[in-house]
Coordinates of C-alpha atoms in Angstrom, one line a residue:
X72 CA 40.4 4.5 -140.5
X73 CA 41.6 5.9 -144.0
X74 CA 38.1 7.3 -146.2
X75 CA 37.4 5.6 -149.6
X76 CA 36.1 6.4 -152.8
X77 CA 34.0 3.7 -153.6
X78 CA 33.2 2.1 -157.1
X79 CA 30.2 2.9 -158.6
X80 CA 28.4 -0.3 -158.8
X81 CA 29.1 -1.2 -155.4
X82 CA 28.1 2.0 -154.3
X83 CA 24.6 1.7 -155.7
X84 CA 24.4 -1.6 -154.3
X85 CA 25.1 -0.9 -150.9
X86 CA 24.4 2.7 -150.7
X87 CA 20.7 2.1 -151.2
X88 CA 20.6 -1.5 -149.9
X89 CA 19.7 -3.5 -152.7
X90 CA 22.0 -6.4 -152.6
X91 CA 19.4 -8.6 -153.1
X92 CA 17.3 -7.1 -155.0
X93 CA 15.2 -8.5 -158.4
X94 CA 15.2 -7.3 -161.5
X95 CA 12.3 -5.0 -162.8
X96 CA 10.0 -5.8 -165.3
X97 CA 9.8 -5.2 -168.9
X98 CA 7.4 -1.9 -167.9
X99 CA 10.3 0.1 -167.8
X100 CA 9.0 4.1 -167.7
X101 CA 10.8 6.1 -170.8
X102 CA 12.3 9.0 -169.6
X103 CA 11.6 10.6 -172.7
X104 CA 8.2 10.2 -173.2
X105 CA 7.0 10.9 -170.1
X106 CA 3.9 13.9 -169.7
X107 CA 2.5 14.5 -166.8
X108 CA -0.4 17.3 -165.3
X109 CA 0.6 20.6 -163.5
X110 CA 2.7 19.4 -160.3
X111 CA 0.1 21.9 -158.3
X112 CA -2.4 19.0 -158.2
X113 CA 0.0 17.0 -155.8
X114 CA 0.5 18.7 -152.7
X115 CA 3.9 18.8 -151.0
X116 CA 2.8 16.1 -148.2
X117 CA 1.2 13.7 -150.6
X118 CA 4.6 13.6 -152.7
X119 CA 6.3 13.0 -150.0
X120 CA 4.7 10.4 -148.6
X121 CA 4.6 8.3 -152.1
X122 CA 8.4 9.0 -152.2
X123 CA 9.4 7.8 -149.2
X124 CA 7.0 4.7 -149.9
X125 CA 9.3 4.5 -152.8
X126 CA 12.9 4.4 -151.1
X127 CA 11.2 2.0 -148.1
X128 CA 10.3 -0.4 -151.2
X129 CA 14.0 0.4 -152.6
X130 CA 15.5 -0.6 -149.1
X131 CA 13.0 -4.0 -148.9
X132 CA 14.5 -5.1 -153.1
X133 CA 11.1 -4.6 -153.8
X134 CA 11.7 -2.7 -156.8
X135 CA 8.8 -4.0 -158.8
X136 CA 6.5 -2.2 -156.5
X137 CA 9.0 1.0 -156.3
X138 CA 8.8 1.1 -159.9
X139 CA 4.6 0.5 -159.5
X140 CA 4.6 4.0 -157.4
X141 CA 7.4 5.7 -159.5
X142 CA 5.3 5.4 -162.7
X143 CA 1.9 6.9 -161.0
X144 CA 3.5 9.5 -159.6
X145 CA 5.8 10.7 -162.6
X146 CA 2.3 10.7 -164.4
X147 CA 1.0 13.2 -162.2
X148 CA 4.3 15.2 -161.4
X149 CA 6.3 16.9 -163.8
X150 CA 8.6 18.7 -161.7
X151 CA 10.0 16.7 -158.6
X152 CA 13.5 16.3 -159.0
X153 CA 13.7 13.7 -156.2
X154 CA 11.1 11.5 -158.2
X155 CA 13.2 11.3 -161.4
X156 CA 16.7 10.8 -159.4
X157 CA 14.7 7.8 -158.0
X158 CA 13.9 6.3 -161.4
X159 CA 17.8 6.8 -162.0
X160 CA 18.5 4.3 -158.9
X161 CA 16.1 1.9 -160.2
X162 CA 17.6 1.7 -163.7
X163 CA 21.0 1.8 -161.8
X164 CA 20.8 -1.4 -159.9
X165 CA 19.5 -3.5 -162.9
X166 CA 22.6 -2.3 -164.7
X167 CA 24.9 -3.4 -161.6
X168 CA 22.8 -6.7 -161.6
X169 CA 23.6 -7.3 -165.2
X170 CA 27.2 -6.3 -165.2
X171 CA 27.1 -8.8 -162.1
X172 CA 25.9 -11.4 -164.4
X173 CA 28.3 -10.9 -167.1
X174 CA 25.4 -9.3 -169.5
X175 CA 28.1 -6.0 -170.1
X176 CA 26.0 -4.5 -172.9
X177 CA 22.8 -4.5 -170.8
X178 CA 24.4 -3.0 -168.3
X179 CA 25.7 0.0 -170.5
X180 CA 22.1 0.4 -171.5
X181 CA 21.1 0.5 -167.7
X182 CA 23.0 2.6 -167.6
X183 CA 22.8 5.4 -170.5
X184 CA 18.7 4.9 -169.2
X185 CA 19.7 5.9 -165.8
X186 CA 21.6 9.2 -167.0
X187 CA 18.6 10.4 -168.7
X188 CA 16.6 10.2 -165.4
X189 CA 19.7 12.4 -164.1
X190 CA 19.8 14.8 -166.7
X191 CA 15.6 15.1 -166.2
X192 CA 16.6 15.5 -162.0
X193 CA 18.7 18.0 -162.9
X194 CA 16.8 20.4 -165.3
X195 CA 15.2 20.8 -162.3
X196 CA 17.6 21.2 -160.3
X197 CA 20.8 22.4 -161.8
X198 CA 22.8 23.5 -159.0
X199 CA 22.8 20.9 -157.0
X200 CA 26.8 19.5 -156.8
X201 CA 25.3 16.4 -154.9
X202 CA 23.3 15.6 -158.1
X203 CA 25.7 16.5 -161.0
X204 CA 28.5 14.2 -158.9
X205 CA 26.0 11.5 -158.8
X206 CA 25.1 12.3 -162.8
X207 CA 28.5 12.2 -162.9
X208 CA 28.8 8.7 -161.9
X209 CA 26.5 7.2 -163.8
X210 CA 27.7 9.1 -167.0
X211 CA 31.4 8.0 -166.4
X212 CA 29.2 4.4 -165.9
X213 CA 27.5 4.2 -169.2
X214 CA 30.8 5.1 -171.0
X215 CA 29.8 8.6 -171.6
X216 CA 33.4 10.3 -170.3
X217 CA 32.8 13.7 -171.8
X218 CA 29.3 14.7 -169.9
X219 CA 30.7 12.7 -167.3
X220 CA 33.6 15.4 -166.6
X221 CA 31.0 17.9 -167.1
X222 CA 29.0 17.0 -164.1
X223 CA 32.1 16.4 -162.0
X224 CA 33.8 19.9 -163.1
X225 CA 29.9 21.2 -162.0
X226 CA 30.2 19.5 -158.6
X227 CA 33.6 21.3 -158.1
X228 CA 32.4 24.6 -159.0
X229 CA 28.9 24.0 -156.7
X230 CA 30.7 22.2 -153.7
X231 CA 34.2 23.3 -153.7
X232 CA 34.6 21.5 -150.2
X233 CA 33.8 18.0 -151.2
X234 CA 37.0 16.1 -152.3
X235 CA 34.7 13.8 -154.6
X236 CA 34.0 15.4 -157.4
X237 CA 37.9 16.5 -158.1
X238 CA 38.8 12.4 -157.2
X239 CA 36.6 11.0 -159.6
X240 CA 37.5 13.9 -162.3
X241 CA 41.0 12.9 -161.9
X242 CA 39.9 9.0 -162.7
X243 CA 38.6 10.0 -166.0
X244 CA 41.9 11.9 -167.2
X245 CA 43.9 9.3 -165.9
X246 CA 41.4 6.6 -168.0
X247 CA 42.1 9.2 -171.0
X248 CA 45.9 9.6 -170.6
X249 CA 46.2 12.9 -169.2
X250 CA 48.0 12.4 -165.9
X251 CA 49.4 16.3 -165.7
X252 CA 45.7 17.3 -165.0
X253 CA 45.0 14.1 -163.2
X254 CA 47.8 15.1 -160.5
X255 CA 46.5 18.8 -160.5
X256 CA 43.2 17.6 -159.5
X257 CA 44.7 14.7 -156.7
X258 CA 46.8 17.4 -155.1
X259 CA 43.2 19.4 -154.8
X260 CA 41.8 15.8 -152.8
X261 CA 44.7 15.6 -151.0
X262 CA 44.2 19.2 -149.6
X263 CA 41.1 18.1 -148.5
X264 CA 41.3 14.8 -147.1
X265 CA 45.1 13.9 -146.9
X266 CA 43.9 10.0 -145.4
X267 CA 42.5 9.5 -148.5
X268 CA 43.9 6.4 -149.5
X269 CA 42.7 5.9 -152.7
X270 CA 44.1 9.6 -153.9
X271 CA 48.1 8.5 -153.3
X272 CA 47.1 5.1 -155.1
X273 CA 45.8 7.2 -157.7
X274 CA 48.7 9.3 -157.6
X275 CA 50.6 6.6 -158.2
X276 CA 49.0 5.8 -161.0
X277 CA 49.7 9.1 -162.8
X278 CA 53.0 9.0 -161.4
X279 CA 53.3 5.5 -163.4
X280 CA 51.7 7.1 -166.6
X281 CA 54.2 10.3 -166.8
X282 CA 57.7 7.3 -166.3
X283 CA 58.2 8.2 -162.6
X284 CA 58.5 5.0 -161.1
X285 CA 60.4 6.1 -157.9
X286 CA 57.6 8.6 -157.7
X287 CA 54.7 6.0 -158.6
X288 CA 56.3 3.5 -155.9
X289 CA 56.1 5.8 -153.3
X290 CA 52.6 7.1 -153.7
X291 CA 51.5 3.4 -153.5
X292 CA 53.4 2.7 -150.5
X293 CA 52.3 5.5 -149.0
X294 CA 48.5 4.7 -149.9
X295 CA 49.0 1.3 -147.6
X296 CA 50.6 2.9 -144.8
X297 CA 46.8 4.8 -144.8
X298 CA 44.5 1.7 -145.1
X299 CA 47.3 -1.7 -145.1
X300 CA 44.3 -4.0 -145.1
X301 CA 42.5 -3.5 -148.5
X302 CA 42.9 -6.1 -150.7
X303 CA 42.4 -3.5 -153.5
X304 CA 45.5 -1.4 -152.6
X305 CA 47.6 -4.3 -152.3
X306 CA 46.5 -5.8 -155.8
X307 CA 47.6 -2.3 -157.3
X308 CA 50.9 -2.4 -155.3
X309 CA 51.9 -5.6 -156.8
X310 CA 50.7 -4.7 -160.2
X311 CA 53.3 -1.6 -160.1
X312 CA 55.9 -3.6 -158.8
X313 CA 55.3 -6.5 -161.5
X314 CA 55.3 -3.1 -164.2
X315 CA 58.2 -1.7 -163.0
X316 CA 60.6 -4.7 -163.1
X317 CA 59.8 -6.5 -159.5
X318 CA 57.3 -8.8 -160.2
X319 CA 58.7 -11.5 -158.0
X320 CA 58.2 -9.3 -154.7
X321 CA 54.6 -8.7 -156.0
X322 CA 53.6 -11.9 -156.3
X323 CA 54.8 -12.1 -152.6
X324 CA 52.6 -9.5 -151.9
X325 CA 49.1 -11.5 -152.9
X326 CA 50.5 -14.9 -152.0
X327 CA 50.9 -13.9 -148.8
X328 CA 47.3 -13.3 -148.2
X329 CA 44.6 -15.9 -146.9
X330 CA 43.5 -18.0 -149.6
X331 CA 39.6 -16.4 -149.4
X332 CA 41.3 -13.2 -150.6
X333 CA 43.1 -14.6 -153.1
X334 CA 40.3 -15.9 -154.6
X335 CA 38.7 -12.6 -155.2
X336 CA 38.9 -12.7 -159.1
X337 CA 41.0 -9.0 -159.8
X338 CA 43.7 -10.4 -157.1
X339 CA 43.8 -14.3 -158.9
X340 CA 44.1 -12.3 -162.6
X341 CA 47.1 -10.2 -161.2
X342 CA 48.5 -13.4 -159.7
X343 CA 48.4 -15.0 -162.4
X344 CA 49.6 -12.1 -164.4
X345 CA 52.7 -12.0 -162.1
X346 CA 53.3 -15.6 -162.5
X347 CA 53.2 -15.6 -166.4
X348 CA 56.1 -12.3 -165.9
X349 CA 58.5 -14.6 -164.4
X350 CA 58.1 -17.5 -166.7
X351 CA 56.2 -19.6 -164.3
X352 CA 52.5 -20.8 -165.9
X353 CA 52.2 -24.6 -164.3
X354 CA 52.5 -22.2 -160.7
X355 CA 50.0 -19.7 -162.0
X356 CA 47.8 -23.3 -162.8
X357 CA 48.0 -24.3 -159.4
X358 CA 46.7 -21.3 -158.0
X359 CA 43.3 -21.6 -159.9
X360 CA 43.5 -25.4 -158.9
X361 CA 43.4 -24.8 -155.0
X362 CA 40.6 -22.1 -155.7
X363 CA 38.5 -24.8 -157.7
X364 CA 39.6 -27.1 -154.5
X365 CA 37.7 -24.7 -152.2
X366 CA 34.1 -24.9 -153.9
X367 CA 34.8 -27.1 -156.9
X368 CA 31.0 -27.2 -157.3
X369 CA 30.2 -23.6 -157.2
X370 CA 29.2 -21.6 -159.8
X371 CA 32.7 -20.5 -160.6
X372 CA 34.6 -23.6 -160.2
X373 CA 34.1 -24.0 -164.2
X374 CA 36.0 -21.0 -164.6
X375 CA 39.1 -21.7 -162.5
X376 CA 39.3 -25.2 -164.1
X377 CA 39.3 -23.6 -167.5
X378 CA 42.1 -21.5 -166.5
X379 CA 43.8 -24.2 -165.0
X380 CA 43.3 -26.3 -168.4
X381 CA 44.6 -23.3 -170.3
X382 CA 47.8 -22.2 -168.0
X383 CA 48.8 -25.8 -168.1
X384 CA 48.3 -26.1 -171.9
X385 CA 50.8 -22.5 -171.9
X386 CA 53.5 -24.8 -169.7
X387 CA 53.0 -28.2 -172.5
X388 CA 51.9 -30.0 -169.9
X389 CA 49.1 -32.1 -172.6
X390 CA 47.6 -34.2 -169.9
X391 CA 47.0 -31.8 -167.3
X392 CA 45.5 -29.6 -169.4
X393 CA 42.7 -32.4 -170.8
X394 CA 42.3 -33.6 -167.3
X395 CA 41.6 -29.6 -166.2
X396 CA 38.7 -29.4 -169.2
X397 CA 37.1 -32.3 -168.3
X398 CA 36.7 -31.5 -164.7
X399 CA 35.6 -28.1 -166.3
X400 CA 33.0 -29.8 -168.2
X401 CA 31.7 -32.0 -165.7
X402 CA 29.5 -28.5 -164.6
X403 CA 28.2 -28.2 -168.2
X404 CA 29.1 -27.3 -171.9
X405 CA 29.9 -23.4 -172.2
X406 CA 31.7 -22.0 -175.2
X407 CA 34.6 -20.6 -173.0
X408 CA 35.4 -24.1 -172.5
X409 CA 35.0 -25.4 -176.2
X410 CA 37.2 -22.5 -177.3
X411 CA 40.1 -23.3 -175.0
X412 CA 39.7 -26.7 -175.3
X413 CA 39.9 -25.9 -179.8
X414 CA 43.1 -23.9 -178.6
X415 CA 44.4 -26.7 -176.3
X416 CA 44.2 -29.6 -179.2
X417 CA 45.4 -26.7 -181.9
X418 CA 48.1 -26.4 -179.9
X419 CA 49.0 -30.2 -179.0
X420 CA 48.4 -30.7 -182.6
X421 CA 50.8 -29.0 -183.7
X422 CA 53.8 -29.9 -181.3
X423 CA 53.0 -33.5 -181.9
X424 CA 52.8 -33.5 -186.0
X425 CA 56.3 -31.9 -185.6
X426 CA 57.4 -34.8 -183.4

């Protein structure tokens, strides 16, 4: 089975088994203020005993009382590298928690917090390539692109073996518009771990960037051949298809799926991206219709009423798209649904004062 880079934010959440995990408190530790007494105090056994405590709380989502031993032990510890990377992870999964919650500028706080524990880590230790990728991450995380290629250009030079650090180096210049460097680092991946999957998708992606669509096609076709059943691959297949002038056999390509893929929300935007291409909005409205159909009292059946409302408002279909808001209201007021339902009437308005 074909090796994959994952994202970040699901990385931490799995990686370190906190899927379920709370929130911490407000007693967040600042990385910048901490002192703490000579580390000669602690002896080698003792720290490891309260770190592992740590990680066994971090594996339970207890990360109230991880947090509780973190903050004794950076008091009397000023140079354990493994205790700061720690804080790092704590900081990390209550920015994944509030980017899961929609809360995008907490997260990128989270975030920034949780690079400062790295950059404290690695004063400590600064040739580790394990612990400038990881920096890496969390700097590319918090927005931060430029330190963020530092740490992964670091992890090159440290671990020249690892096809990581040059995959996610080649993300950021492809993020920035520099595919000719993005393809010099994929070829260094591909060297490395040719089943990569997620390298030829990413090759693509330059490919796509530099005009080469024949070239672009090919790396994505040749990234499913590695790994045909992720959902992610497939999305990106039928987003190069709908960009390079097929988006009819795209939209084959994520129709064809079962329905509790479909209703993953990157492969429902791209759907109904690809229906919209082709001039097709009351189809694109059905889609979120039958997702709304499978849970229409989940916590995201608002959501795909709303874009029902506002896909059959795009076709002039007036009644269909009051009936969708409604049904979208019926799980509460929100002011996505007062603004589309301002640019719904705005727009029936209109059409009828010219009738």
């Amino acid at each position: 089975m074909a090796r994959r880079f994952p994202q970040l934010t699901r990385f931490t959440l799995v990686a370190i088994g906190l899927a379920g995990a709370i929130a911490c408190d407000s007693s967040d530790q600042d990385p910048d203020t901490t002192t703490a007494a000579p580390s000669t105090i602690v002896p080698e056994a003792e720290r490891t005993r309260s770190l592992e405590a740590v990680q066994v709380y971090l594996d339970q989502g207890d990360l109230a009382s991880a947090e509780a031993i973190l903050s004794r032990f950076v008091e009397k510890v000023a140079d354990d590298a493994r205790a700061f990377e720690l804080y790092g992870v704590l900081r990390l999964t209550d920015a994944a928690m509030a980017r899961a919650n929609g809360q995008e500028q907490v997260a990128r706080e989270r975030f920034t917090e949780a690079y400062t524990w790295y950059e404290r880590a690695l004063a400590i230790r600064p040739d580790d390539g394990r612990l400038h990728q990881s920096a890496g991450e969390v700097a590319d995380a918090a927005g931060d692109l430029e330190n963020a290629l530092a740490h992964y250009e670091r992890a090159m030079e440290l671990d020249p073996e690892n096809a990581k650090p040059p995959f996610f180096a080649a993300q950021v210049h492809l993020r920035t518009g520099d595919p000719d460097r993005a393809i010099e680092l994929l070829e260094t991946v591909l060297e490395l771990d040719p089943s990569q999957a997620y390298a030829h998708a990413s090759m693509a992606v330059a490919a796509y960037q530099r005009g080469d669509n024949a070239a672009a096609l090919e790396s994505i076709r040749t990234a499913r051949e590695i790994d045909p059943a992720d959902v992610g691959l497939r999305v990106q297949m039928a987003r190069l298809l709908r960009q390079t002038g097929s988006p009819r056999d795209g939209l084959e390509l994520l129709l064809g799926l079962p329905l509790a893929e479909q209703a993953q929300l990157f492969v429902l935007e791209e759907i109904e991206i690809g229906y919209l291409a082709i001039n097709r909005p009351a189809d694109a409205a059905k889609v979120w219709q039958a997702i709304h159909a499978v849970d229409p009292s989940g916590r995201r059946a608002w959501f795909a009423a709303v874009r029902a409302a506002t896909l059959h408002g795009r076709d002039g279909n007036e009644a269909a798209a009051k009936l969708w808001l409604g049904i979208a209201e019926q799980q509460g007021r929100r002011p996505e649904i007062d603004a589309a339902r301002s640019q719904i009437e705005s727009l029936f308005s209109g059409r009828n004062n010219d009738g």
